[in-house]
Coordinates of C-alpha atoms in Angstrom, one line a residue:
M1 CA -1.3 121.0 -20.0
P2 CA -1.1 124.4 -17.5
T3 CA -3.6 124.3 -15.1
Y4 CA -6.3 127.0 -14.0
K5 CA -5.6 129.2 -11.2
A6 CA -9.0 131.1 -10.1
P7 CA -8.4 134.6 -10.4
L8 CA -9.3 135.6 -6.8
R9 CA -7.5 139.3 -6.5
D10 CA -9.3 140.4 -9.7
M11 CA -12.7 139.2 -8.5
K12 CA -12.2 140.8 -4.9
F13 CA -11.0 143.8 -6.5
L14 CA -14.6 144.1 -8.5
L15 CA -16.5 142.7 -5.4
N16 CA -15.1 145.0 -2.8
E17 CA -13.5 148.2 -4.3
V18 CA -15.3 148.5 -7.8
F19 CA -18.8 147.4 -7.0
N20 CA -18.9 147.6 -3.2
Y21 CA -20.6 144.4 -3.1
P22 CA -20.4 144.2 1.2
R23 CA -22.9 147.4 1.0
H24 CA -24.8 146.1 -1.9
Y25 CA -25.5 143.3 0.2
Q26 CA -26.5 145.0 3.3
S27 CA -28.8 146.6 0.9
L28 CA -30.9 143.1 0.3
S29 CA -33.4 141.4 1.9
N30 CA -31.7 138.2 1.4
G31 CA -28.0 139.6 1.9
E32 CA -27.9 139.3 5.6
N33 CA -25.8 136.1 5.8
A34 CA -23.3 137.5 2.6
T35 CA -20.7 138.6 4.8
P36 CA -17.4 139.5 3.6
D37 CA -16.1 136.6 5.7
I38 CA -18.6 134.1 4.1
V39 CA -18.1 135.5 0.6
D40 CA -14.5 135.3 0.6
A41 CA -14.8 131.9 2.2
I42 CA -17.1 130.5 -0.5
L43 CA -15.0 132.0 -3.2
G44 CA -11.8 130.5 -1.8
E45 CA -13.4 127.1 -1.4
C46 CA -14.8 127.0 -5.0
A47 CA -11.6 128.1 -6.3
R48 CA -9.9 125.0 -4.7
F49 CA -12.7 122.8 -5.9
C50 CA -12.6 124.2 -9.6
E51 CA -8.6 124.2 -9.4
E52 CA -8.0 120.8 -8.0
V53 CA -11.2 118.7 -9.0
L54 CA -13.0 120.3 -12.2
S55 CA -9.2 121.7 -14.2
P56 CA -7.8 118.1 -14.1
L57 CA -10.8 116.5 -16.1
Y58 CA -10.9 119.2 -18.7
Q59 CA -8.8 117.8 -21.3
S60 CA -9.5 114.0 -20.0
G61 CA -13.0 114.8 -20.3
D62 CA -12.6 116.0 -24.0
E63 CA -10.7 113.0 -25.0
E64 CA -12.8 110.6 -23.6
G65 CA -16.4 112.3 -24.4
C66 CA -20.0 110.7 -23.6
K67 CA -21.1 107.9 -24.6
L68 CA -24.5 106.0 -25.4
E69 CA -25.2 102.5 -24.7
N70 CA -28.5 100.5 -24.1
G71 CA -30.1 104.0 -24.0
E72 CA -28.1 105.4 -21.3
V73 CA -25.6 108.1 -21.3
T74 CA -22.9 108.0 -19.5
T75 CA -20.0 111.0 -18.8
P76 CA -16.3 111.0 -18.7
K77 CA -14.3 109.0 -16.2
G78 CA -13.9 111.2 -13.1
Y79 CA -17.3 113.0 -13.6
K80 CA -19.5 111.3 -11.3
E81 CA -17.2 111.4 -8.3
A82 CA -16.5 115.5 -9.0
Y83 CA -20.0 115.8 -9.2
Q84 CA -20.8 114.2 -5.7
Q85 CA -18.6 116.6 -4.5
Y86 CA -20.1 119.1 -6.1
V87 CA -23.3 118.0 -4.1
T88 CA -21.6 117.3 -0.9
G89 CA -20.4 120.8 -0.8
G90 CA -24.0 122.1 -1.1
W91 CA -23.1 124.4 -4.2
Q92 CA -26.2 123.6 -6.0
G93 CA -28.3 125.5 -3.6
L94 CA -26.1 128.1 -3.2
S95 CA -28.5 131.0 -4.2
A96 CA -31.9 129.0 -3.9
P97 CA -34.3 130.0 -1.0
E98 CA -33.4 128.2 2.3
E99 CA -37.3 126.6 2.6
V100 CA -36.4 124.3 -0.4
G101 CA -32.8 123.2 0.6
G102 CA -30.8 126.1 -0.3
Q103 CA -28.4 128.5 1.5
G104 CA -30.7 131.8 0.5
L105 CA -28.1 133.4 -0.6
P106 CA -27.9 136.3 -3.3
A107 CA -27.8 135.6 -6.8
S108 CA -24.7 136.9 -7.7
I109 CA -23.1 134.7 -5.4
G110 CA -23.6 131.7 -7.1
L111 CA -22.7 133.7 -10.6
F112 CA -19.2 134.2 -9.1
K113 CA -19.1 130.3 -8.6
Q114 CA -20.4 129.4 -12.0
E115 CA -17.6 131.9 -13.5
M116 CA -14.6 129.7 -11.7
M117 CA -16.4 126.4 -12.5
G118 CA -17.0 127.6 -16.0
T119 CA -13.6 128.5 -16.6
A120 CA -11.5 125.6 -15.0
N121 CA -14.1 123.1 -16.8
W122 CA -17.0 124.4 -19.0
S123 CA -18.5 120.9 -20.1
F124 CA -18.9 120.1 -16.4
S125 CA -20.6 123.2 -15.2
M126 CA -23.3 122.6 -18.1
Y127 CA -24.5 119.8 -16.2
P128 CA -25.6 121.9 -12.6
G129 CA -25.8 125.1 -14.7
L130 CA -28.9 123.8 -16.5
S131 CA -30.4 122.4 -13.3
L132 CA -30.1 126.3 -12.2
G133 CA -32.4 127.1 -15.1
A134 CA -35.1 124.4 -14.5
M135 CA -35.3 125.8 -10.5
N136 CA -35.7 129.2 -11.3
T137 CA -38.8 128.5 -14.0
I138 CA -40.5 126.2 -11.2
Q139 CA -39.7 128.6 -8.5
L140 CA -41.6 131.2 -10.3
H141 CA -43.8 129.6 -12.5
G142 CA -44.6 126.1 -10.6
S143 CA -47.6 125.4 -8.3
E144 CA -46.9 124.5 -4.6
E145 CA -47.5 120.8 -5.3
Q146 CA -45.0 121.5 -8.1
I147 CA -42.3 123.2 -5.9
A148 CA -42.7 120.8 -3.4
T149 CA -41.7 117.8 -5.7
Y150 CA -39.0 119.0 -7.8
L151 CA -37.5 122.2 -6.3
V152 CA -35.8 120.4 -3.1
P153 CA -34.4 117.5 -5.3
L154 CA -32.8 119.7 -7.8
T155 CA -31.4 122.1 -5.0
E156 CA -29.6 119.5 -3.0
G157 CA -28.7 118.4 -6.6
R158 CA -29.9 114.8 -6.5
W159 CA -31.8 115.8 -9.8
G160 CA -30.3 117.6 -12.4
G161 CA -32.7 119.6 -15.2
T162 CA -32.7 120.4 -18.5
M163 CA -34.7 123.0 -21.1
C164 CA -36.0 121.3 -23.9
L165 CA -36.9 124.3 -26.6
T166 CA -35.4 123.1 -30.4
E167 CA -36.7 120.7 -32.3
P168 CA -35.1 119.1 -36.0
Q169 CA -37.2 121.5 -37.8
C170 CA -36.9 124.7 -36.1
G171 CA -34.1 126.2 -34.0
T172 CA -34.9 129.7 -32.8
D173 CA -38.1 130.0 -34.7
L174 CA -40.1 128.0 -31.6
G175 CA -43.4 129.1 -33.5
Q176 CA -42.6 126.0 -35.2
V177 CA -42.8 123.7 -32.5
R178 CA -44.7 120.7 -33.4
T179 CA -44.6 118.4 -29.8
K180 CA -48.1 117.6 -28.5
A181 CA -49.2 117.4 -25.2
E182 CA -52.6 115.6 -24.6
P183 CA -54.6 116.2 -21.5
Q184 CA -55.4 113.1 -19.2
A185 CA -57.8 112.7 -17.0
D186 CA -56.3 112.8 -14.2
G187 CA -54.7 116.4 -15.1
S188 CA -51.5 115.1 -16.5
Y189 CA -50.4 115.1 -20.0
K190 CA -49.0 112.8 -22.5
V191 CA -45.8 114.8 -24.0
T192 CA -45.2 113.2 -27.8
G193 CA -42.2 114.7 -30.0
T194 CA -38.3 115.0 -30.8
K195 CA -36.2 117.8 -29.1
I196 CA -32.5 118.1 -30.4
F197 CA -29.4 119.9 -29.2
I198 CA -30.5 119.3 -25.5
S199 CA -27.8 119.8 -23.0
S200 CA -27.7 117.4 -20.4
G201 CA -30.6 115.3 -21.9
D202 CA -29.4 112.2 -20.1
H203 CA -26.2 111.3 -17.9
D204 CA -25.3 109.4 -15.1
L205 CA -24.8 112.0 -12.3
T206 CA -28.2 112.3 -11.0
E207 CA -30.7 109.9 -9.9
N208 CA -33.4 111.7 -12.2
I209 CA -33.3 114.7 -14.8
V210 CA -36.5 116.9 -14.8
H211 CA -37.2 118.1 -18.3
I212 CA -38.7 121.6 -18.9
V213 CA -40.4 121.1 -22.0
L214 CA -42.2 123.2 -25.1
A215 CA -45.1 121.7 -26.6
R216 CA -48.8 122.5 -27.8
L217 CA -51.7 121.6 -26.5
P218 CA -54.7 120.2 -29.2
D219 CA -56.5 123.4 -30.7
A220 CA -53.8 125.9 -29.5
P221 CA -53.1 128.8 -31.5
K222 CA -50.6 128.7 -34.3
G223 CA -47.4 130.2 -34.1
T224 CA -45.7 131.5 -30.8
R225 CA -49.1 131.9 -28.9
G226 CA -50.0 128.3 -28.7
I227 CA -47.1 127.2 -26.8
S228 CA -47.2 125.7 -23.1
L229 CA -44.5 124.6 -20.8
F230 CA -44.3 121.1 -19.3
I231 CA -42.5 119.4 -16.4
V232 CA -41.7 116.0 -17.8
P233 CA -39.0 113.9 -15.4
K234 CA -36.9 110.8 -16.8
F235 CA -38.6 109.2 -13.6
L236 CA -41.8 109.9 -12.5
P237 CA -41.7 111.2 -8.3
D238 CA -42.6 108.4 -6.1
G239 CA -44.4 111.1 -3.6
N240 CA -41.8 110.6 -0.8
G241 CA -38.7 112.4 -2.6
G242 CA -37.4 109.7 -4.4
V243 CA -37.8 108.6 -8.2
G244 CA -40.8 105.9 -9.6
E245 CA -41.0 104.1 -12.6
R246 CA -39.9 105.3 -16.2
N247 CA -41.3 107.9 -17.8
G248 CA -41.9 107.4 -21.8
V249 CA -38.5 109.7 -22.2
S250 CA -35.3 108.5 -24.0
C251 CA -31.8 110.0 -25.4
G252 CA -32.4 108.8 -29.4
S253 CA -29.0 110.0 -30.0
L254 CA -25.4 112.0 -28.8
E255 CA -24.6 114.9 -31.0
K256 CA -21.2 114.6 -32.5
K257 CA -20.1 118.2 -31.9
M258 CA -16.7 120.3 -32.6
G259 CA -16.3 120.9 -29.1
I260 CA -17.7 120.7 -25.2
K261 CA -17.1 116.6 -25.9
A262 CA -17.8 116.0 -22.3
S263 CA -21.2 117.4 -22.3
A264 CA -24.1 115.1 -23.3
T265 CA -25.8 117.2 -26.0
C266 CA -28.8 114.8 -26.9
V267 CA -31.8 114.1 -29.2
M268 CA -34.1 113.3 -26.6
N269 CA -37.7 111.4 -28.1
F270 CA -41.0 112.1 -25.9
D271 CA -43.2 109.1 -26.8
G272 CA -46.4 109.6 -24.8
A273 CA -44.2 110.5 -21.9
T274 CA -46.0 112.0 -18.7
G275 CA -45.9 115.5 -17.9
F276 CA -47.5 118.3 -16.0
L277 CA -48.5 121.7 -17.1
I278 CA -46.2 124.3 -15.4
G279 CA -47.8 128.0 -15.7
P280 CA -50.9 129.1 -18.0
E281 CA -52.1 127.2 -21.1
N282 CA -50.5 128.7 -24.3
E283 CA -48.2 131.1 -22.6
G284 CA -45.2 128.3 -22.2
L285 CA -43.0 131.3 -23.9
N286 CA -43.5 133.7 -21.5
C287 CA -42.6 131.7 -18.7
M288 CA -39.3 130.0 -20.8
F289 CA -38.0 133.6 -21.0
T290 CA -37.1 133.2 -17.4
F291 CA -35.0 130.1 -18.1
M292 CA -33.8 132.0 -21.4
N293 CA -32.6 134.8 -19.7
T294 CA -30.8 133.0 -16.9
A295 CA -29.2 130.5 -19.5
R296 CA -27.9 133.7 -21.3
I297 CA -26.3 135.3 -18.3
G298 CA -24.8 131.9 -18.1
T299 CA -23.4 131.8 -21.4
A300 CA -21.9 134.8 -21.2
I301 CA -19.5 133.5 -18.8
Q302 CA -18.3 131.5 -21.7
G303 CA -17.1 134.3 -23.3
V304 CA -15.2 135.9 -20.1
G305 CA -14.3 132.1 -19.2
P306 CA -11.9 131.2 -22.2
A307 CA -10.3 134.6 -22.4
E308 CA -9.2 134.0 -18.9
L309 CA -8.2 130.6 -19.2
S310 CA -6.7 131.0 -22.4
Y311 CA -4.9 134.1 -21.4
Q312 CA -3.4 132.3 -18.3
W313 CA -2.2 129.7 -20.2
A314 CA -1.0 132.0 -23.2
L315 CA 0.7 134.4 -20.5
E316 CA 2.8 131.4 -19.2
Y317 CA 4.2 130.4 -22.8
A318 CA 5.0 133.4 -23.8
R319 CA 6.8 133.9 -20.3
E320 CA 9.1 130.6 -21.2
R321 CA 9.3 130.5 -25.0
R322 CA 11.9 132.2 -26.7
S323 CA 11.9 132.9 -30.5
M324 CA 14.2 135.9 -32.1
R325 CA 15.1 139.6 -30.8
A326 CA 13.0 141.8 -29.7
L327 CA 13.2 145.0 -32.3
S328 CA 14.1 147.2 -29.4
G329 CA 17.1 145.5 -28.5
K330 CA 18.1 142.2 -26.5
K331 CA 15.9 141.8 -23.4
D332 CA 17.3 138.0 -22.1
P333 CA 21.1 138.5 -23.2
Q334 CA 22.1 135.3 -21.3
H335 CA 19.9 133.4 -23.7
A336 CA 20.0 132.7 -27.4
A337 CA 16.7 134.6 -28.2
D338 CA 14.5 136.6 -26.3
A339 CA 11.2 135.7 -24.2
L340 CA 7.8 135.8 -27.0
I341 CA 6.5 138.5 -24.2
H342 CA 9.2 141.2 -25.5
H343 CA 7.6 141.2 -28.8
A344 CA 4.8 143.8 -29.4
D345 CA 2.8 141.9 -31.7
V346 CA 2.8 139.0 -28.8
R347 CA 1.9 141.7 -26.1
R348 CA -1.3 143.0 -28.5
M349 CA -2.7 139.4 -28.2
L350 CA -2.4 138.8 -24.5
L351 CA -3.3 142.3 -23.6
T352 CA -6.2 141.8 -25.7
Q353 CA -7.2 138.6 -23.7
K354 CA -6.4 140.6 -20.4
A355 CA -8.8 143.6 -21.2
V356 CA -11.6 141.0 -22.6
A357 CA -11.2 138.8 -19.4
E358 CA -11.1 141.3 -16.6
G359 CA -13.2 144.2 -18.7
G360 CA -16.0 141.0 -19.2
R361 CA -15.6 139.8 -15.7
A362 CA -16.7 143.5 -14.6
M363 CA -19.9 143.5 -17.2
L364 CA -20.7 140.3 -15.5
Y365 CA -20.4 141.5 -12.1
Y366 CA -22.3 144.8 -12.9
A367 CA -25.1 142.6 -14.4
A368 CA -25.2 140.5 -11.4
R369 CA -26.1 143.5 -9.3
L370 CA -29.2 144.0 -11.0
A371 CA -30.3 140.5 -10.9
D372 CA -29.8 140.3 -7.2
H373 CA -32.3 143.1 -7.0
M374 CA -34.5 141.3 -9.6
V375 CA -34.4 138.0 -7.3
A376 CA -34.7 140.0 -4.2
G377 CA -38.1 141.8 -5.8
H378 CA -39.6 138.2 -6.7
L379 CA -38.7 137.1 -3.3
E380 CA -40.4 139.9 -1.6
G381 CA -43.5 139.9 -3.6
D382 CA -42.7 143.1 -5.1
D383 CA -43.7 142.9 -8.7
K384 CA -43.1 146.4 -9.6
K385 CA -39.5 146.1 -8.3
A386 CA -38.9 142.6 -10.0
A387 CA -40.2 144.0 -13.2
A388 CA -38.2 147.4 -13.0
Y389 CA -35.2 145.3 -12.3
D390 CA -35.5 142.7 -14.9
D391 CA -35.8 145.3 -17.7
K392 CA -32.7 146.9 -16.5
L393 CA -31.0 143.6 -16.8
G394 CA -33.3 142.3 -20.1
F395 CA -31.5 145.6 -21.9
L396 CA -27.9 144.0 -21.1
T397 CA -28.6 140.3 -21.4
P398 CA -28.1 140.2 -25.6
I399 CA -25.0 142.6 -25.0
L400 CA -23.4 140.2 -22.6
K401 CA -24.3 137.1 -24.3
G402 CA -23.6 138.1 -28.0
F403 CA -20.8 140.9 -27.4
L404 CA -18.8 138.6 -24.7
T405 CA -19.0 135.4 -26.8
E406 CA -17.7 137.0 -29.9
L407 CA -14.8 138.6 -27.9
G408 CA -14.2 135.5 -25.7
Y409 CA -14.1 133.4 -28.9
E410 CA -11.5 136.2 -30.3
S411 CA -9.4 135.5 -27.2
A412 CA -9.2 131.8 -27.5
N413 CA -7.9 131.7 -30.9
L414 CA -5.4 134.6 -29.8
G415 CA -4.3 132.1 -27.1
M416 CA -3.9 129.5 -29.6
Q417 CA -1.9 132.2 -32.0
V418 CA 0.5 132.7 -29.4
F419 CA 1.4 128.7 -29.1
G420 CA 2.0 129.1 -32.9
G421 CA 2.3 125.7 -34.2
H422 CA 1.7 124.0 -30.6
G423 CA -1.3 125.8 -30.2
Y424 CA -2.8 123.5 -32.9
I425 CA -1.6 120.2 -31.3
R426 CA -4.1 118.6 -28.7
E427 CA -1.3 118.4 -26.0
H428 CA -1.5 122.0 -25.2
G429 CA -5.0 122.4 -24.7
M430 CA -5.0 125.7 -26.6
E431 CA -7.0 124.1 -29.8
Q432 CA -9.6 122.5 -26.9
I433 CA -10.4 126.1 -25.7
V434 CA -11.3 127.3 -28.9
R435 CA -13.4 124.1 -29.9
D436 CA -15.1 124.3 -27.0
T437 CA -15.8 128.2 -26.8
R438 CA -17.2 128.3 -30.4
I439 CA -20.6 127.3 -29.4
A440 CA -21.2 129.8 -26.9
T441 CA -22.2 132.1 -29.9
L442 CA -24.6 129.8 -31.1
Y443 CA -26.7 128.4 -28.5
E444 CA -29.1 130.4 -26.5
G445 CA -29.6 132.3 -29.4
T446 CA -26.9 133.4 -31.9
T447 CA -25.0 136.7 -31.7
G448 CA -27.7 137.8 -34.7
I449 CA -30.4 136.7 -32.7
Q450 CA -29.3 138.6 -29.8
A451 CA -28.7 141.4 -31.8
L452 CA -32.4 141.7 -33.0
D453 CA -33.5 141.5 -29.5
L454 CA -31.5 144.3 -28.5
L455 CA -31.9 146.7 -30.9
G456 CA -35.3 145.3 -33.0
R457 CA -37.2 144.6 -29.2
K458 CA -35.7 146.2 -26.6
V459 CA -34.4 149.1 -28.0
L460 CA -37.0 150.1 -30.8
L461 CA -40.4 148.4 -29.8
M462 CA -40.2 148.2 -26.2
T463 CA -38.7 151.3 -25.5
Q464 CA -38.4 153.7 -28.4
G465 CA -34.7 154.3 -27.2
G466 CA -35.5 154.6 -24.0
A467 CA -33.2 151.8 -22.9
V468 CA -30.3 153.4 -24.4
R469 CA -31.1 156.8 -23.2
E470 CA -31.1 155.4 -19.6
F471 CA -28.3 153.6 -19.4
T472 CA -26.2 156.2 -21.1
L473 CA -27.3 158.6 -19.0
K474 CA -25.8 156.6 -16.0
I475 CA -22.3 156.5 -18.2
A476 CA -22.1 160.3 -18.8
N477 CA -23.3 161.2 -15.2
F478 CA -20.2 158.8 -14.2
A479 CA -18.0 160.3 -16.8
R480 CA -18.7 164.3 -15.9
K481 CA -17.5 163.3 -12.2
Q482 CA -14.1 162.1 -13.3
L483 CA -13.1 165.3 -15.7
T484 CA -11.6 167.1 -13.3
D485 CA -8.6 164.8 -12.7
K486 CA -6.4 164.8 -15.5
R487 CA -5.4 161.0 -15.3
M488 CA -9.3 160.3 -15.9
R489 CA -9.9 163.0 -18.3
P490 CA -9.1 161.2 -21.4
F491 CA -11.0 158.1 -20.2
A492 CA -14.0 160.7 -19.4
L493 CA -14.0 162.6 -22.5
E494 CA -14.1 159.5 -24.9
L495 CA -16.8 158.1 -22.7
L496 CA -19.0 161.6 -23.3
K497 CA -18.9 161.3 -26.7
L498 CA -19.6 157.7 -27.2
T499 CA -22.8 158.0 -25.1
A500 CA -24.0 160.7 -27.3
Q501 CA -23.3 158.6 -30.4
W502 CA -24.8 155.6 -29.4
N503 CA -28.3 158.1 -28.9
L504 CA -27.8 159.7 -32.4
L505 CA -27.2 155.9 -33.8
T506 CA -30.5 154.7 -31.9
V507 CA -32.4 157.9 -33.5
R508 CA -31.1 157.5 -36.9
I509 CA -31.7 154.0 -37.2
M510 CA -35.2 154.5 -35.7
L511 CA -36.0 156.8 -38.4
A512 CA -34.7 155.2 -41.0
A513 CA -35.9 151.7 -40.3
R514 CA -39.8 153.7 -40.9
K515 CA -38.9 153.4 -44.7
D516 CA -36.8 150.6 -44.8
R517 CA -37.9 147.4 -42.1
D518 CA -34.6 145.4 -43.4
L519 CA -32.5 148.4 -42.1
V520 CA -33.1 146.4 -38.5
S521 CA -31.6 143.5 -39.4
A522 CA -29.1 144.8 -41.3
A523 CA -27.6 147.2 -38.6
A524 CA -28.3 144.7 -35.7
N525 CA -25.2 143.2 -35.4
D526 CA -23.1 146.2 -35.8
F527 CA -25.0 148.2 -32.9
L528 CA -24.9 145.0 -30.5
M529 CA -21.1 144.9 -30.8
F530 CA -20.5 149.2 -30.6
S531 CA -23.1 148.6 -27.5
G532 CA -20.6 146.5 -26.1
Y533 CA -17.5 148.0 -26.8
V534 CA -18.8 151.2 -24.9
T535 CA -20.3 149.1 -22.2
M536 CA -17.2 147.5 -21.8
A537 CA -15.4 150.9 -21.9
Y538 CA -17.6 152.2 -19.3
M539 CA -16.3 149.2 -16.9
W540 CA -12.7 149.9 -17.8
A541 CA -13.3 153.6 -16.9
R542 CA -14.7 152.7 -13.7
M543 CA -11.9 150.0 -12.5
A544 CA -9.3 152.8 -13.9
A545 CA -11.1 155.8 -11.4
V546 CA -10.7 153.0 -8.4
A547 CA -7.2 152.3 -9.3
V548 CA -6.7 156.2 -9.4
D549 CA -8.3 156.5 -6.2
K550 CA -6.6 153.7 -4.5
L551 CA -3.0 154.8 -5.5
D552 CA -3.4 158.0 -4.1
N553 CA -5.3 157.0 -0.8
G554 CA -4.3 153.5 -0.4
G555 CA -6.2 150.1 -1.2
N556 CA -6.3 146.3 -0.5
D557 CA -3.8 145.4 -3.1
A558 CA -0.4 146.5 -4.0
A559 CA 0.4 149.7 -6.4
E560 CA 1.7 147.3 -8.7
F561 CA -1.7 146.1 -9.4
Y562 CA -3.9 149.2 -9.6
N563 CA -0.7 150.5 -12.2
A564 CA -1.6 147.3 -14.0
K565 CA -5.4 148.1 -14.2
L566 CA -4.8 151.7 -15.7
A567 CA -2.2 150.6 -18.3
T568 CA -5.0 147.7 -19.2
A569 CA -7.3 150.4 -19.3
E570 CA -5.2 152.7 -21.8
F571 CA -4.7 150.0 -23.8
Y572 CA -8.3 149.2 -24.3
Y573 CA -9.3 152.7 -25.2
D574 CA -6.7 152.8 -27.6
R575 CA -6.2 149.5 -29.3
L576 CA -9.8 147.7 -28.8
L577 CA -12.3 150.6 -28.3
P578 CA -11.4 152.3 -31.8
R579 CA -13.1 149.3 -33.4
A580 CA -16.8 150.4 -32.1
Q581 CA -16.2 153.7 -35.1
A582 CA -16.5 150.9 -37.8
H583 CA -19.3 149.2 -36.6
A584 CA -20.9 152.7 -36.1
T585 CA -20.3 153.2 -39.8
S586 CA -21.3 149.8 -40.9
M587 CA -24.8 150.0 -38.9
L588 CA -25.5 153.2 -41.0
S589 CA -24.9 151.9 -44.3
P590 CA -27.6 151.6 -46.7
T591 CA -29.7 147.9 -47.3
R592 CA -29.2 148.1 -50.7
N593 CA -25.1 146.6 -50.4
L594 CA -27.2 143.6 -48.9
M595 CA -30.4 143.4 -50.6
Q596 CA -29.4 144.0 -54.7
L597 CA -28.1 141.0 -55.5
E598 CA -30.5 138.7 -56.5
A599 CA -30.5 135.2 -54.5
D600 CA -30.4 133.0 -57.5
H601 CA -27.1 135.3 -58.1
M602 CA -25.0 134.4 -55.2
A603 CA -22.9 132.0 -56.9
F604 CA -22.4 130.8 -60.8
T605 CA -21.4 127.3 -60.5
A606 CA -22.7 126.0 -64.3

C-alpha cells in the first residue's frame, strides 16, 4: 500500500499566494500569533504526524475494526498510542481559546490540520473531529459553569465529544425525535431514549465522552419547535476536572458498515441518564446548527481528502504499471509496453482527480477565511459581524458538503479504475478509499438534503435569490479584471457567462415554484451541482491568475509548478465545467416527468 504525502506545496500556494493568509491573519483579533513561521511549523509538524503515525494505521484499522465487548468499545491496534501522541502535541486545542487551555489560533489553522489528518486516516480523524463540534457548541451556548466543567478537558483531548441526533424512526427529519428529558429537583434532567449512527459514541481513547443530545421536555411543542439540547456525559464530572460515577449511557451495538470501520459508529442507549440543558428550552435545533455547520464543513474535507489520497496512489501506479502502447507512438521504447500515464483516457481520470482535489482544497480554504471572521466576531462580542459572516458561510456550506463529497466519491472510484483489477483487491487499498468515502454523501445530511438547504432555504426563503446575487457579483468583479490578459480571458469570459446564468436560473426557479411547489425539490440537486461547478471554476480562475502573475514576475515555486496550475485549470474548464450545462438543462425540466408515474406503477412484479 502506498503511503500518504501531505501536499504542502499546494497548501502553501493557496495560503500564501492565492488567498494571502498572512495578511488575513493580521486583520483578525485572534490572528496575532499566526505568523508565517508559526503556520509553516504547524503545517510541517502536522504533516509529519499524519505521514508517520496516522497513515500506517489506515489499512490495518480497516482490517481490524472496532469491537464491543462487555459494553465497552475498543479501537484498533495503534489507535490509543496515536491518539496519545495527538493529545501530547496539543493538536485538539489548536484553535480553542487560551482561557480554556487552547492555543487561541484562528479556526482555519484547525481546518488545515483536519484536512491532512482526514486524508491520511479518515476513521481516526473522526474521533477528535466530533469533539471539535461539541467544543464549539458548549463555547457558544453553554453556561459559565458548563464551559468551566467541560471545555477544558475537551480542549486538552482528555475527554471526547459526540452529537446525538438521529433515532431509529427518524433520520434528517428531527421533528420526529422521541428522546425524553424529565426535569429533576436539582436542575438536572433524566434523559431516556435511543440514538443511532453515533460516530465516536463509545471508545477507549479518552477517559470520558461528552454527548450533545437532542431531546424533548414534557409538554414541549410538537415538531422541531419542541426540541431542546442537553449535555449528557458518559461519566459525571467529579467537580475537580476528573470523572466520577458512571452515567446511564451505554453502547447497545456497533453498526456493521461498508467503510470507515475503524470509526466506532454506535447505537447509544440513554436510560434515565443525567443530563444538563444547554441553551434555551425548545431551541435545541438552533443551538445544534452550530454543531451541524461545523460538522458539514468537516465532512466536506472527506471530498477533498479521498480525491487527494486516491490521486497520489493512482499517479504512482500509472507511472509504474505498463500496458500496451500509446496511440501516438512508443513512449517507453526500452520496455515491452508504455506506462499507463501515457494513455489519454488514464490522463482523463488522473487529471479529474487532480482538478477535484486542488480545486476542492481552494474552495475549503476560501470558506475557512469566512469562518475565521465569524469566530472572531463571536470572540469580540460583535454579533452583527458574526451573523454576517455566518450567512456568507451558510450559503457555501451545502455547496462544500454536497458538491465536494459527490466529486470526492467520483474521484475515489476513478483511482480504483486506474488500478484496473488490482484496484478491486484489498491489499492495494484503493477499494478501501471508495468504501470509506461513500458515507460522506450521506451523513450530516445527504446530498439531497444539502441541495434543499441551499435552494429552498438559503436562496429562495431566506434571501429571495440575494445570496446568489451577492456571491456572483464577487465572481464577476474578479472576472472583469482578468479580461485584459489574453491568457486569462477565456476563463474570465466563461465565468461572466456562468454568473449571469446562475442568476437567471435562480429567478426562473423562483417564478416557476410559485405555481409548482415540487419544482424546488426536483431542481435542488441539479442547482447544487451547478453551483458547485461554478464555484470551483471561480477557484481555478483565481489560481490561474496567480500562476500567470508568478510566471511573469516570479513566485515562491518553480515555473513548472505554475504551468501545471494553468494546465489543470484549462482541463477543468474544458472537460469538467461543461457538466454544469447538463445540470442547468435538467433543473428547468418540468416536474411532470418525475411525478406523473403513479407510485403503485413504479414496478409490476405479479
